[in-house]
Each structure stands twice: as structure tokens, then as C-alpha cells.
Amino acid sequence: MSELPEVRIGIVGYGMMGKAHSYGYREAPRMRDLPVRPRLRLISGRRRELVEKAASAYGVEDVTTDWRRVVEGKDIDLVDICTPPGTHAEIAAAAAAEGKAVICEKPFATSYAEGREALVAARRAGVLNAVGFNYRRLPAVSLMKRMIEEGALGRVQLWRAAWLSDEFVDPEIPFDWRFERRMGGTTIADLGSHLIDMAIWMVGDIVEVSAQSATFVGERADPEKPGTVRPVTVDDASAALLRFSGGARGVLEMARSCVRRPCDFTIEVNGTRGTLRFDYARLNELQYGDGGDAAGLYGMRRIRAEHPSHPYAASWWPIGQGVGYGSSFVNQFADLLEAWPKGSFDPDFAQGLAVQAVCDTIERAAAERRWVRVEEIVGP
Ligand SMILES: NC(=O)c1ccc[n+]([C@@H]2O[C@H](COP(=O)([O-])OP(=O)(O)OC[C@H]3O[C@@H](n4cnc5c(N)ncnc54)[C@H](O)[C@@H]3O)[C@@H](O)[C@H]2O)c1
């Protein structure tokens, strides 16, 4: 057994993200040489039999049905929040007040005001804080950011992204937190927050948006009260036009109502000298159009984002084998543990809050059918 100091992790929520995060912690030391050893100490959920089953599958030592036991536990160093957005800010603030480091799944909160309270709590406590925008840590997405930074595109003029999913096409899917505005279940926050995070990261601050939203299935069966329905209070699909502080323009679309589109997202950036395009269905690749190429080479070349010189690639499989969704979580937690205990982490709560501000702005712009400045949400 390794002699490395331990980081004792408490995970709140055992659903899909509880599974993905526990996988990330367990695999991180296999892929990277880390200064600490992650220990999956505790996981919480509301139903004991289900959280016990999850703990056994995920390799977590102990369970609780009370999330406060996780944030207050003397045996916990890092609180990892994997519950619905409507619970994030309260748990994050409580964990910070107990002096715990916190990583919170996206979206950071259900509103800018709520998220700001969690940020203030983390700053007051001086604890390491992080938000789980894991897609940044796919090698190809990370390479895209690096190439933009290194000037491969010249000055960025246009950014566009779409995330199309068929998750809620079927009107028979019963009501859960994802259909409830109070729990932060909007499509804008669910799918859009990842894209907005990558937009700000790659291009800079978003200052103004216009938008439209639609809800196609207005009510869904209430699984808690058979024979009754609950109103859907979120969008099924939204689209926005964006203006960046540096002058670039953007187009963003997110929808959970697209038949036979599983989790299809694309990002394209056009600069004065080049174009870069990422397609999640081919997540180990980037397409690059270089305006400096000879005319005879006109077109987009396919970059295999797996070369050891590319971000993250050297710690993964030999070139040609590729990585997948799970690797983004392994990279996320390897980065977090590498910086332990005092290092800062990108994205942190402040960046999560900046994304939340844009989500709120898009919602307001759609509701009021006008251009809205992000300043209206965050203040001057
Ligand atoms: N980064 C990603 O790729 C990614 C993917 C999916 C979800 N997420 C985010 O992770 C978070 C959790 O999503 P998930 O897909 O794991 O959800 P899930 O529904 O699969 O699991 C939710 C967990 O939270 C618990 N919970 C606590 N309070 C709850 C409440 N009031 N209602 C419902 N469940 C409650 C549930 O018991 C369960 O353990 C969300 O913020 C979501 O946006 C991120």
C-alpha cells in the first residue's frame, strides 16, 4: 500500500455523477503520478438500500442518508457534490463553512444570486473550490483551447456550438428534477452551461445575449402520485445569440428534444486566420482549417489529439487507442489531486458563477424577447 498522504473524499449523491466521479478518483492514480492518494470514504443518498448498493459498486467505504454527515465529518477532506443543481449552493456553503475543500457538479447553482452566496462562503473559508465542467479536460477540447491561445486562428471572430439530445423526446418520461425550474433543471443550465463555460474559456467574457426558448411537452406523469401530472417548468430547447467582450459573436443552441441525437455536441471557432471544429461523436479529433496552407491543400485537416505533445495525451494510452467520456473525469480529479491541498483549480466557483450569470441572462432574454446585458444580472 502506498505511503502517500490520503485525501478522504465524501460524495453527496450516488446517481450518474456519483458513479462518474467515483470512477474518476479510482482511476486517477493509475493514469497519473499523484502526490496524494484518493480514498473514497463516504457517499450519501436519500434511500439507504440504494446508496448501499451504489457504495458497494463504486468502491466507497461507508454510506449515510444525511448529506450533513458528509460536510461535517471529521473523516472527510473533500466534499464532492453530485446532486441536482437546486441543492448545490446550500451544500457547497455548508461544506466550505466546515473548512472542507469542495468540488461541485455543474451547473453551479439555480441562479446567480444563489451561486454568489456559495462563492462568498468559499472565499470566507479560504477553501479550495472547483466546478465540474469536465469536458474542458477532454484532450481534443483542451488542445482546441491551447491552439486558440497560441494564435492558430488569429483573432477569434465567431464561436458557435450546438448540443442536441433526445433525452426528453418521449412524453411518457415521468417528471423528475430535470423538469423543475426550482431544482435548476433547465436545458440552458443542463447542456448550455458546459458550452457557455467552454465559450468563456476559449474566447472571453460574454457581455450580451438574445434568446428564445420552447417547452414542447408541458406536463409529465408524477411518479410520486400515480394518475396525476406535474407541469414542466423548464425549456426543452433554447437558442441564443452572444456578444463577447472582445468583439467576437456567438451562436448557441441546446435541446433535449432532438430525435435520434444522443449527446451530440459540436463547437466551431472561426478566427481571422483559421477555423477549428470539435465534434463530440469523434472526441479524439479536431478539424483544423489553416488559412496559411497552400491553395492546393484547401480544406480542413484532421488532427489526432492523442500525440504525447497534446494536453493529457502522454498519461493515457498509446496514440491511436483514444480516450472517452470517463477520461474527462479521471483528468479532472488527477488535476485536482495534483494541486492538493492549496493549489487553485480551474474552473473554480467564480468561473461557475460567471457561467451561471450567462444562463440567467439567456433565460431573461428569452422570457422578455429582447437583448439583455449580463450586467443586468450581475450588476455593473
Ligand atoms: N458533467 C457531466 O457530464 C454531467 C452529466 C450529468 C449530470 N451532471 C450534473 O450532475 C448533477 C447530478 O446529476 P445526475 O445525472 O447524477 O443526477 P441523478 O438524478 O442521476 O442523481 C441525483 C442524485 O442526487 C440525489 N438527490 C438529492 N436530492 C435530490 C432531489 N431533491 N431530487 C432528486 N435527487 C436528489 C439522488 O438521490 C441521487 O443520488 C446535476 O447537477 C447534473 O447537472 C453532470
Coordinates of C-alpha atoms and ligand atoms in Angstrom, one line a residue:
M1 CA 0.0 0.0 0.0
S2 CA 1.3 3.5 -0.9
E3 CA 2.7 5.7 1.9
L4 CA 1.2 8.8 0.2
P5 CA -0.9 11.1 2.3
E6 CA -4.6 10.5 1.9
V7 CA -7.4 12.8 0.6
R8 CA -10.6 11.5 2.2
I9 CA -13.5 12.1 -0.1
G10 CA -17.2 12.4 0.7
I11 CA -19.6 12.2 -2.3
V12 CA -23.1 13.7 -2.0
G13 CA -25.4 11.9 -4.4
Y14 CA -25.0 8.4 -6.0
G15 CA -26.7 8.9 -9.3
M16 CA -24.9 9.1 -12.7
M17 CA -22.4 11.6 -11.4
G18 CA -21.7 9.8 -8.2
K19 CA -20.8 6.9 -10.5
A20 CA -18.6 9.0 -12.9
H21 CA -16.8 10.8 -10.0
S22 CA -16.0 7.7 -8.0
Y23 CA -14.7 6.2 -11.3
G24 CA -12.5 9.3 -11.8
Y25 CA -11.0 9.2 -8.3
R26 CA -10.3 5.5 -8.6
E27 CA -8.6 5.7 -11.9
A28 CA -6.6 8.9 -11.4
P29 CA -3.7 7.3 -9.6
R30 CA -3.4 4.6 -12.3
M31 CA -3.0 7.2 -15.0
R32 CA -1.0 9.9 -13.2
D33 CA 1.7 10.0 -10.6
L34 CA 0.0 11.9 -7.8
P35 CA 1.3 13.4 -4.6
V36 CA -1.7 12.1 -2.6
R37 CA -3.9 9.0 -2.6
P38 CA -7.7 9.5 -3.0
R39 CA -9.7 7.5 -0.5
L40 CA -13.5 7.1 -1.2
R41 CA -14.6 7.4 2.4
L42 CA -18.3 8.2 2.4
I43 CA -21.3 8.6 0.0
S44 CA -24.8 9.9 0.8
G45 CA -28.2 9.4 -0.7
R46 CA -31.8 9.6 0.5
R47 CA -32.6 5.9 0.3
R48 CA -30.3 3.6 2.3
E49 CA -30.8 0.5 0.3
L50 CA -29.9 2.3 -3.0
V51 CA -26.9 4.2 -1.6
E52 CA -25.6 1.0 -0.1
K53 CA -25.8 -0.8 -3.4
A54 CA -24.1 2.2 -5.1
A55 CA -21.3 2.3 -2.5
S56 CA -20.6 -1.3 -3.0
A57 CA -20.4 -0.9 -6.8
Y58 CA -18.4 2.3 -6.7
G59 CA -15.9 1.1 -4.0
V60 CA -16.9 3.6 -1.3
E61 CA -16.3 2.6 2.3
D62 CA -19.3 3.9 4.1
V63 CA -22.8 5.4 3.5
T64 CA -25.1 7.9 5.1
T65 CA -28.7 9.1 4.3
D66 CA -27.8 12.6 5.7
W67 CA -25.6 14.9 3.5
R68 CA -24.8 16.9 6.6
R69 CA -22.8 13.9 7.9
V70 CA -20.6 14.3 4.8
V71 CA -19.9 18.0 5.1
E72 CA -19.4 17.8 8.9
G73 CA -17.5 14.6 9.0
K74 CA -14.0 14.8 10.7
D75 CA -13.0 12.0 8.4
I76 CA -13.7 14.0 5.2
D77 CA -11.2 16.4 3.5
L78 CA -13.0 17.0 0.2
V79 CA -16.8 17.2 -0.4
D80 CA -17.9 16.3 -3.9
I81 CA -21.4 17.4 -4.8
C82 CA -23.2 15.2 -7.3
T83 CA -26.9 16.1 -6.5
P84 CA -29.4 18.2 -8.5
P85 CA -28.5 21.9 -9.0
G86 CA -31.2 23.1 -6.6
T87 CA -29.2 21.5 -3.8
H88 CA -25.7 22.7 -4.8
A89 CA -25.3 26.1 -3.2
E90 CA -26.6 25.1 0.2
I91 CA -24.3 22.0 0.4
A92 CA -21.3 23.9 -1.0
A93 CA -21.7 26.8 1.5
A94 CA -22.1 24.3 4.4
A95 CA -19.0 22.3 3.3
A96 CA -16.9 25.5 3.0
A97 CA -18.0 26.7 6.4
E98 CA -16.7 23.4 7.8
G99 CA -13.4 24.1 6.2
K100 CA -13.7 21.4 3.5
A101 CA -12.4 21.6 0.0
V102 CA -15.4 21.4 -2.4
I103 CA -16.0 20.3 -5.9
C104 CA -19.5 20.9 -7.2
E105 CA -21.1 19.5 -10.3
K106 CA -22.4 21.9 -13.0
P107 CA -24.5 24.0 -13.1
F108 CA -23.1 25.7 -10.1
A109 CA -26.5 26.9 -8.8
T110 CA -30.1 27.7 -9.9
S111 CA -29.5 31.4 -10.1
Y112 CA -26.7 34.0 -9.9
A113 CA -27.8 35.2 -6.5
E114 CA -27.8 31.7 -5.0
G115 CA -24.4 30.9 -6.5
R116 CA -22.9 34.1 -5.2
E117 CA -23.7 33.1 -1.7
A118 CA -21.8 29.8 -2.1
L119 CA -18.8 31.7 -3.6
V120 CA -18.8 34.2 -0.7
A121 CA -18.8 31.2 1.7
A122 CA -15.9 29.5 0.0
R123 CA -13.9 32.7 -0.1
R124 CA -14.6 33.5 3.5
A125 CA -13.4 30.0 4.5
G126 CA -10.4 30.1 2.1
V127 CA -11.1 26.6 0.9
L128 CA -10.1 25.0 -2.5
N129 CA -13.2 25.2 -4.7
A130 CA -14.0 23.7 -8.1
V131 CA -16.8 23.2 -10.5
G132 CA -17.1 20.0 -12.6
F133 CA -17.0 21.3 -16.2
N134 CA -15.3 18.1 -17.2
Y135 CA -15.5 18.5 -21.0
R136 CA -12.7 21.0 -20.8
R137 CA -10.5 18.1 -19.9
L138 CA -11.0 16.0 -23.0
P139 CA -7.7 16.1 -24.8
A140 CA -9.1 17.5 -28.0
V141 CA -11.1 20.2 -26.3
S142 CA -8.0 21.2 -24.3
L143 CA -5.9 21.2 -27.4
M144 CA -8.5 23.5 -29.1
K145 CA -8.1 26.0 -26.3
R146 CA -4.3 25.7 -26.5
M147 CA -4.3 26.3 -30.2
I148 CA -6.6 29.3 -29.9
E149 CA -4.3 30.7 -27.2
E150 CA -1.2 30.1 -29.4
G151 CA -2.7 32.0 -32.2
A152 CA -3.6 29.2 -34.6
L153 CA -6.8 31.0 -35.6
G154 CA -5.6 34.6 -35.4
R155 CA -8.2 36.9 -33.8
V156 CA -11.4 35.0 -32.9
Q157 CA -14.4 36.4 -34.7
L158 CA -17.1 33.7 -34.5
W159 CA -17.9 31.0 -32.0
R160 CA -20.8 28.5 -32.4
A161 CA -21.9 25.5 -30.5
A162 CA -24.9 23.2 -30.5
W163 CA -25.8 20.4 -28.1
L164 CA -28.6 18.2 -29.3
S165 CA -30.0 15.3 -27.3
D166 CA -33.1 13.1 -27.5
E167 CA -33.2 12.6 -23.7
F168 CA -36.8 14.0 -23.3
V169 CA -38.3 13.4 -26.7
D170 CA -40.7 10.8 -25.2
P171 CA -43.6 12.5 -23.5
E172 CA -44.1 9.3 -21.4
I173 CA -40.8 10.0 -19.5
P174 CA -42.1 10.8 -16.0
F175 CA -41.4 14.0 -14.0
D176 CA -38.1 14.4 -12.2
W177 CA -35.8 17.2 -11.1
R178 CA -34.7 17.9 -14.6
F179 CA -38.2 19.2 -15.5
E180 CA -38.4 21.6 -12.5
R181 CA -37.1 25.2 -12.6
R182 CA -36.8 25.4 -8.8
M183 CA -34.3 22.5 -8.9
G184 CA -32.3 24.2 -11.7
G185 CA -33.3 21.6 -14.4
T186 CA -33.4 24.0 -17.4
T187 CA -31.8 22.8 -20.7
I188 CA -30.0 26.1 -20.7
A189 CA -28.3 25.1 -17.4
D190 CA -28.0 21.4 -18.1
L191 CA -26.4 21.3 -21.6
G192 CA -25.8 25.0 -22.1
S193 CA -23.7 25.5 -19.0
H194 CA -20.9 23.3 -20.4
L195 CA -20.9 25.1 -23.7
I196 CA -21.0 28.5 -22.1
D197 CA -18.1 27.5 -19.9
M198 CA -16.1 26.4 -22.9
A199 CA -17.0 29.6 -24.8
I200 CA -15.8 31.9 -22.0
W201 CA -12.7 29.8 -21.5
M202 CA -11.8 29.9 -25.2
V203 CA -13.0 33.3 -26.3
G204 CA -13.5 35.5 -23.2
D205 CA -16.4 37.1 -21.3
I206 CA -19.9 37.1 -22.7
V207 CA -21.5 40.6 -22.3
E208 CA -24.9 40.5 -24.0
V209 CA -27.4 37.9 -25.3
S210 CA -30.7 37.5 -27.1
A211 CA -32.5 34.2 -27.0
Q212 CA -35.6 32.1 -27.5
S213 CA -36.9 29.0 -25.6
A214 CA -39.6 26.5 -26.1
T215 CA -41.3 23.7 -24.0
F216 CA -42.9 21.1 -26.2
V217 CA -44.1 18.7 -23.5
G218 CA -45.9 20.8 -21.0
E219 CA -46.7 18.2 -18.3
R220 CA -45.4 14.8 -17.3
A221 CA -46.7 12.0 -15.1
D222 CA -45.9 12.4 -11.4
P223 CA -44.2 9.2 -10.3
E224 CA -45.0 10.1 -6.7
K225 CA -48.7 10.5 -7.2
P226 CA -49.8 7.8 -9.8
G227 CA -52.6 9.1 -12.1
T228 CA -51.6 12.7 -11.8
V229 CA -49.3 15.0 -13.8
R230 CA -46.9 17.8 -12.9
P231 CA -46.3 20.9 -15.1
V232 CA -42.9 21.1 -16.7
T233 CA -41.4 24.5 -15.7
V234 CA -38.2 24.3 -17.8
D235 CA -37.3 24.7 -21.5
D236 CA -37.0 21.6 -23.8
A237 CA -34.9 23.7 -26.2
S238 CA -33.3 27.1 -26.3
A239 CA -31.0 29.1 -28.6
A240 CA -29.0 32.3 -28.1
L241 CA -27.0 34.9 -29.9
L242 CA -24.0 36.0 -28.0
R243 CA -21.7 39.1 -27.9
F244 CA -18.2 38.6 -26.4
S245 CA -16.3 41.4 -24.7
G246 CA -13.5 41.3 -27.2
G247 CA -16.0 41.8 -30.1
A248 CA -16.5 38.2 -31.2
R249 CA -20.0 37.0 -31.9
G250 CA -21.5 33.6 -31.0
V251 CA -24.4 31.3 -31.7
L252 CA -25.5 28.7 -29.1
E253 CA -28.2 26.0 -29.3
M254 CA -29.2 23.4 -26.7
A255 CA -32.1 21.0 -27.0
R256 CA -33.2 17.8 -25.3
S257 CA -35.9 17.2 -27.9
C258 CA -34.0 16.1 -31.0
V259 CA -35.0 12.6 -32.2
R260 CA -32.0 10.2 -32.6
R261 CA -29.5 12.7 -31.4
P262 CA -27.9 11.0 -28.3
C263 CA -25.5 13.6 -26.9
D264 CA -24.3 15.3 -30.0
F265 CA -22.4 18.5 -29.4
T266 CA -20.2 20.4 -31.7
I267 CA -18.1 23.6 -31.2
E268 CA -16.6 25.6 -34.1
V269 CA -14.4 28.7 -33.8
N270 CA -13.6 30.9 -36.7
G271 CA -10.7 33.4 -36.5
T272 CA -9.0 35.7 -38.9
R273 CA -6.5 33.0 -40.0
G274 CA -8.1 29.7 -39.3
T275 CA -11.0 27.5 -38.2
L276 CA -11.2 24.8 -35.5
R277 CA -14.1 22.4 -35.1
F278 CA -14.8 19.8 -32.4
D279 CA -17.4 17.1 -32.8
Y280 CA -18.1 15.0 -29.7
A281 CA -19.0 12.0 -31.7
R282 CA -15.3 11.9 -32.8
L283 CA -13.9 13.1 -29.5
N284 CA -10.2 12.2 -30.1
E285 CA -10.1 14.5 -33.1
L286 CA -10.1 18.2 -34.1
Q287 CA -10.7 19.6 -37.5
Y288 CA -8.4 22.5 -38.4
G289 CA -8.5 24.8 -41.4
D290 CA -5.3 26.8 -41.7
G291 CA -5.6 29.9 -43.8
G292 CA -1.8 29.8 -44.3
D293 CA -1.9 26.5 -46.2
A294 CA -1.0 26.4 -49.9
A295 CA -4.1 26.7 -52.1
G296 CA -3.7 23.1 -53.3
L297 CA -4.3 21.9 -49.7
Y298 CA -7.6 23.9 -49.4
G299 CA -9.8 22.3 -46.7
M300 CA -9.8 21.1 -43.1
R301 CA -7.2 18.7 -41.8
R302 CA -7.9 16.0 -39.1
I303 CA -5.7 16.3 -36.1
R304 CA -5.5 13.2 -33.9
A305 CA -5.5 14.8 -30.4
E306 CA -3.6 11.8 -29.0
H307 CA 0.0 12.7 -29.7
P308 CA 2.2 12.8 -26.5
S309 CA 2.7 16.5 -27.1
H310 CA -1.0 17.2 -26.8
P311 CA -2.7 18.0 -23.5
Y312 CA -3.3 15.0 -21.3
A313 CA -2.4 12.5 -24.0
A314 CA 1.0 11.4 -22.6
S315 CA -0.6 9.9 -19.5
W316 CA -3.1 7.9 -21.5
W317 CA -3.0 5.0 -24.0
P318 CA -0.6 4.9 -26.9
I319 CA -1.6 7.0 -29.9
G320 CA -4.5 5.5 -31.9
Q321 CA -6.3 4.0 -28.9
G322 CA -8.3 7.0 -27.9
V323 CA -10.0 8.1 -24.7
G324 CA -13.7 8.6 -23.8
Y325 CA -16.1 10.4 -21.6
G326 CA -14.8 8.7 -18.4
S327 CA -11.3 10.0 -19.1
S328 CA -12.5 13.6 -18.7
F329 CA -13.4 12.7 -15.0
V330 CA -10.0 11.0 -14.5
N331 CA -8.2 14.0 -15.8
Q332 CA -10.4 16.4 -13.7
F333 CA -9.6 14.5 -10.5
A334 CA -6.0 13.9 -11.3
D335 CA -5.6 17.7 -11.8
L336 CA -7.4 18.4 -8.6
L337 CA -5.3 16.0 -6.5
E338 CA -2.1 17.1 -8.1
A339 CA -2.8 20.6 -6.8
W340 CA -3.8 19.4 -3.4
P341 CA -4.1 20.9 -0.8
K342 CA -3.5 24.6 -1.6
G343 CA -3.4 24.8 -5.3
S344 CA -6.2 26.6 -7.1
F345 CA -8.4 24.8 -9.7
D346 CA -9.8 25.9 -13.0
P347 CA -12.8 26.2 -13.2
D348 CA -13.4 27.4 -9.7
F349 CA -16.6 28.7 -8.1
A350 CA -16.0 32.2 -9.6
Q351 CA -16.0 30.7 -13.1
G352 CA -19.0 28.6 -12.3
L353 CA -20.8 31.8 -11.2
A354 CA -19.8 33.6 -14.4
V355 CA -21.4 30.8 -16.4
Q356 CA -24.5 31.0 -14.2
A357 CA -24.8 34.7 -14.9
V358 CA -25.0 33.9 -18.6
C359 CA -27.5 31.1 -18.1
D360 CA -29.7 33.6 -16.1
T361 CA -29.2 36.2 -18.9
I362 CA -30.3 33.8 -21.6
E363 CA -33.4 32.9 -19.6
R364 CA -34.3 36.6 -19.1
A365 CA -33.7 37.4 -22.8
A366 CA -35.9 34.5 -23.9
A367 CA -38.7 35.4 -21.4
E368 CA -38.6 39.1 -22.3
R369 CA -37.8 38.7 -26.0
R370 CA -35.0 41.3 -26.1
W371 CA -31.2 41.7 -26.0
V372 CA -30.1 41.6 -22.3
R373 CA -26.7 42.6 -21.0
V374 CA -25.1 40.2 -18.5
E375 CA -24.6 43.3 -16.3
E376 CA -28.3 43.3 -15.7
I377 CA -27.9 40.1 -13.8
V378 CA -24.6 40.7 -12.0
G379 CA -24.7 44.4 -11.6
P380 CA -22.2 46.9 -13.0
Ligands
LIG1 N1 -20.6 16.7 -16.0 C1 -21.4 15.9 -16.6 O1 -21.1 15.3 -17.6 C2 -22.8 15.7 -16.0 C3 -23.6 14.7 -16.6 C4 -24.9 14.5 -15.9 C5 -25.3 15.3 -14.8 N2 -24.4 16.2 -14.4 C6 -24.8 17.1 -13.2 O2 -24.6 16.3 -12.0 C7 -25.6 16.6 -11.1 C8 -26.3 15.3 -10.7 O3 -26.9 14.7 -11.9 P1 -27.1 13.1 -12.1 O4 -27.3 12.9 -13.5 O5 -26.1 12.4 -11.3 O6 -28.5 13.0 -11.3 P2 -29.2 11.7 -10.8 O7 -30.7 12.0 -10.9 O8 -28.7 10.5 -11.6 O9 -28.7 11.6 -9.3 C9 -29.1 12.6 -8.4 C10 -28.6 12.2 -7.0 O10 -29.0 13.2 -6.1 C11 -29.8 12.7 -5.1 N3 -30.8 13.8 -4.7 C12 -30.6 14.6 -3.6 N4 -31.7 15.5 -3.5 C13 -32.4 15.2 -4.6 C14 -33.6 15.8 -5.1 N5 -34.2 16.8 -4.4 N6 -34.2 15.3 -6.2 C15 -33.6 14.3 -6.9 N7 -32.4 13.7 -6.5 C16 -31.8 14.2 -5.3 C17 -30.4 11.5 -5.6 O11 -30.7 10.6 -4.6 C18 -29.2 10.9 -6.5 O12 -28.3 10.3 -5.6 C19 -26.5 17.7 -11.7 O13 -26.1 18.9 -11.3 C20 -26.3 17.5 -13.2 O14 -26.5 18.7 -13.9 C21 -23.2 16.5 -14.9

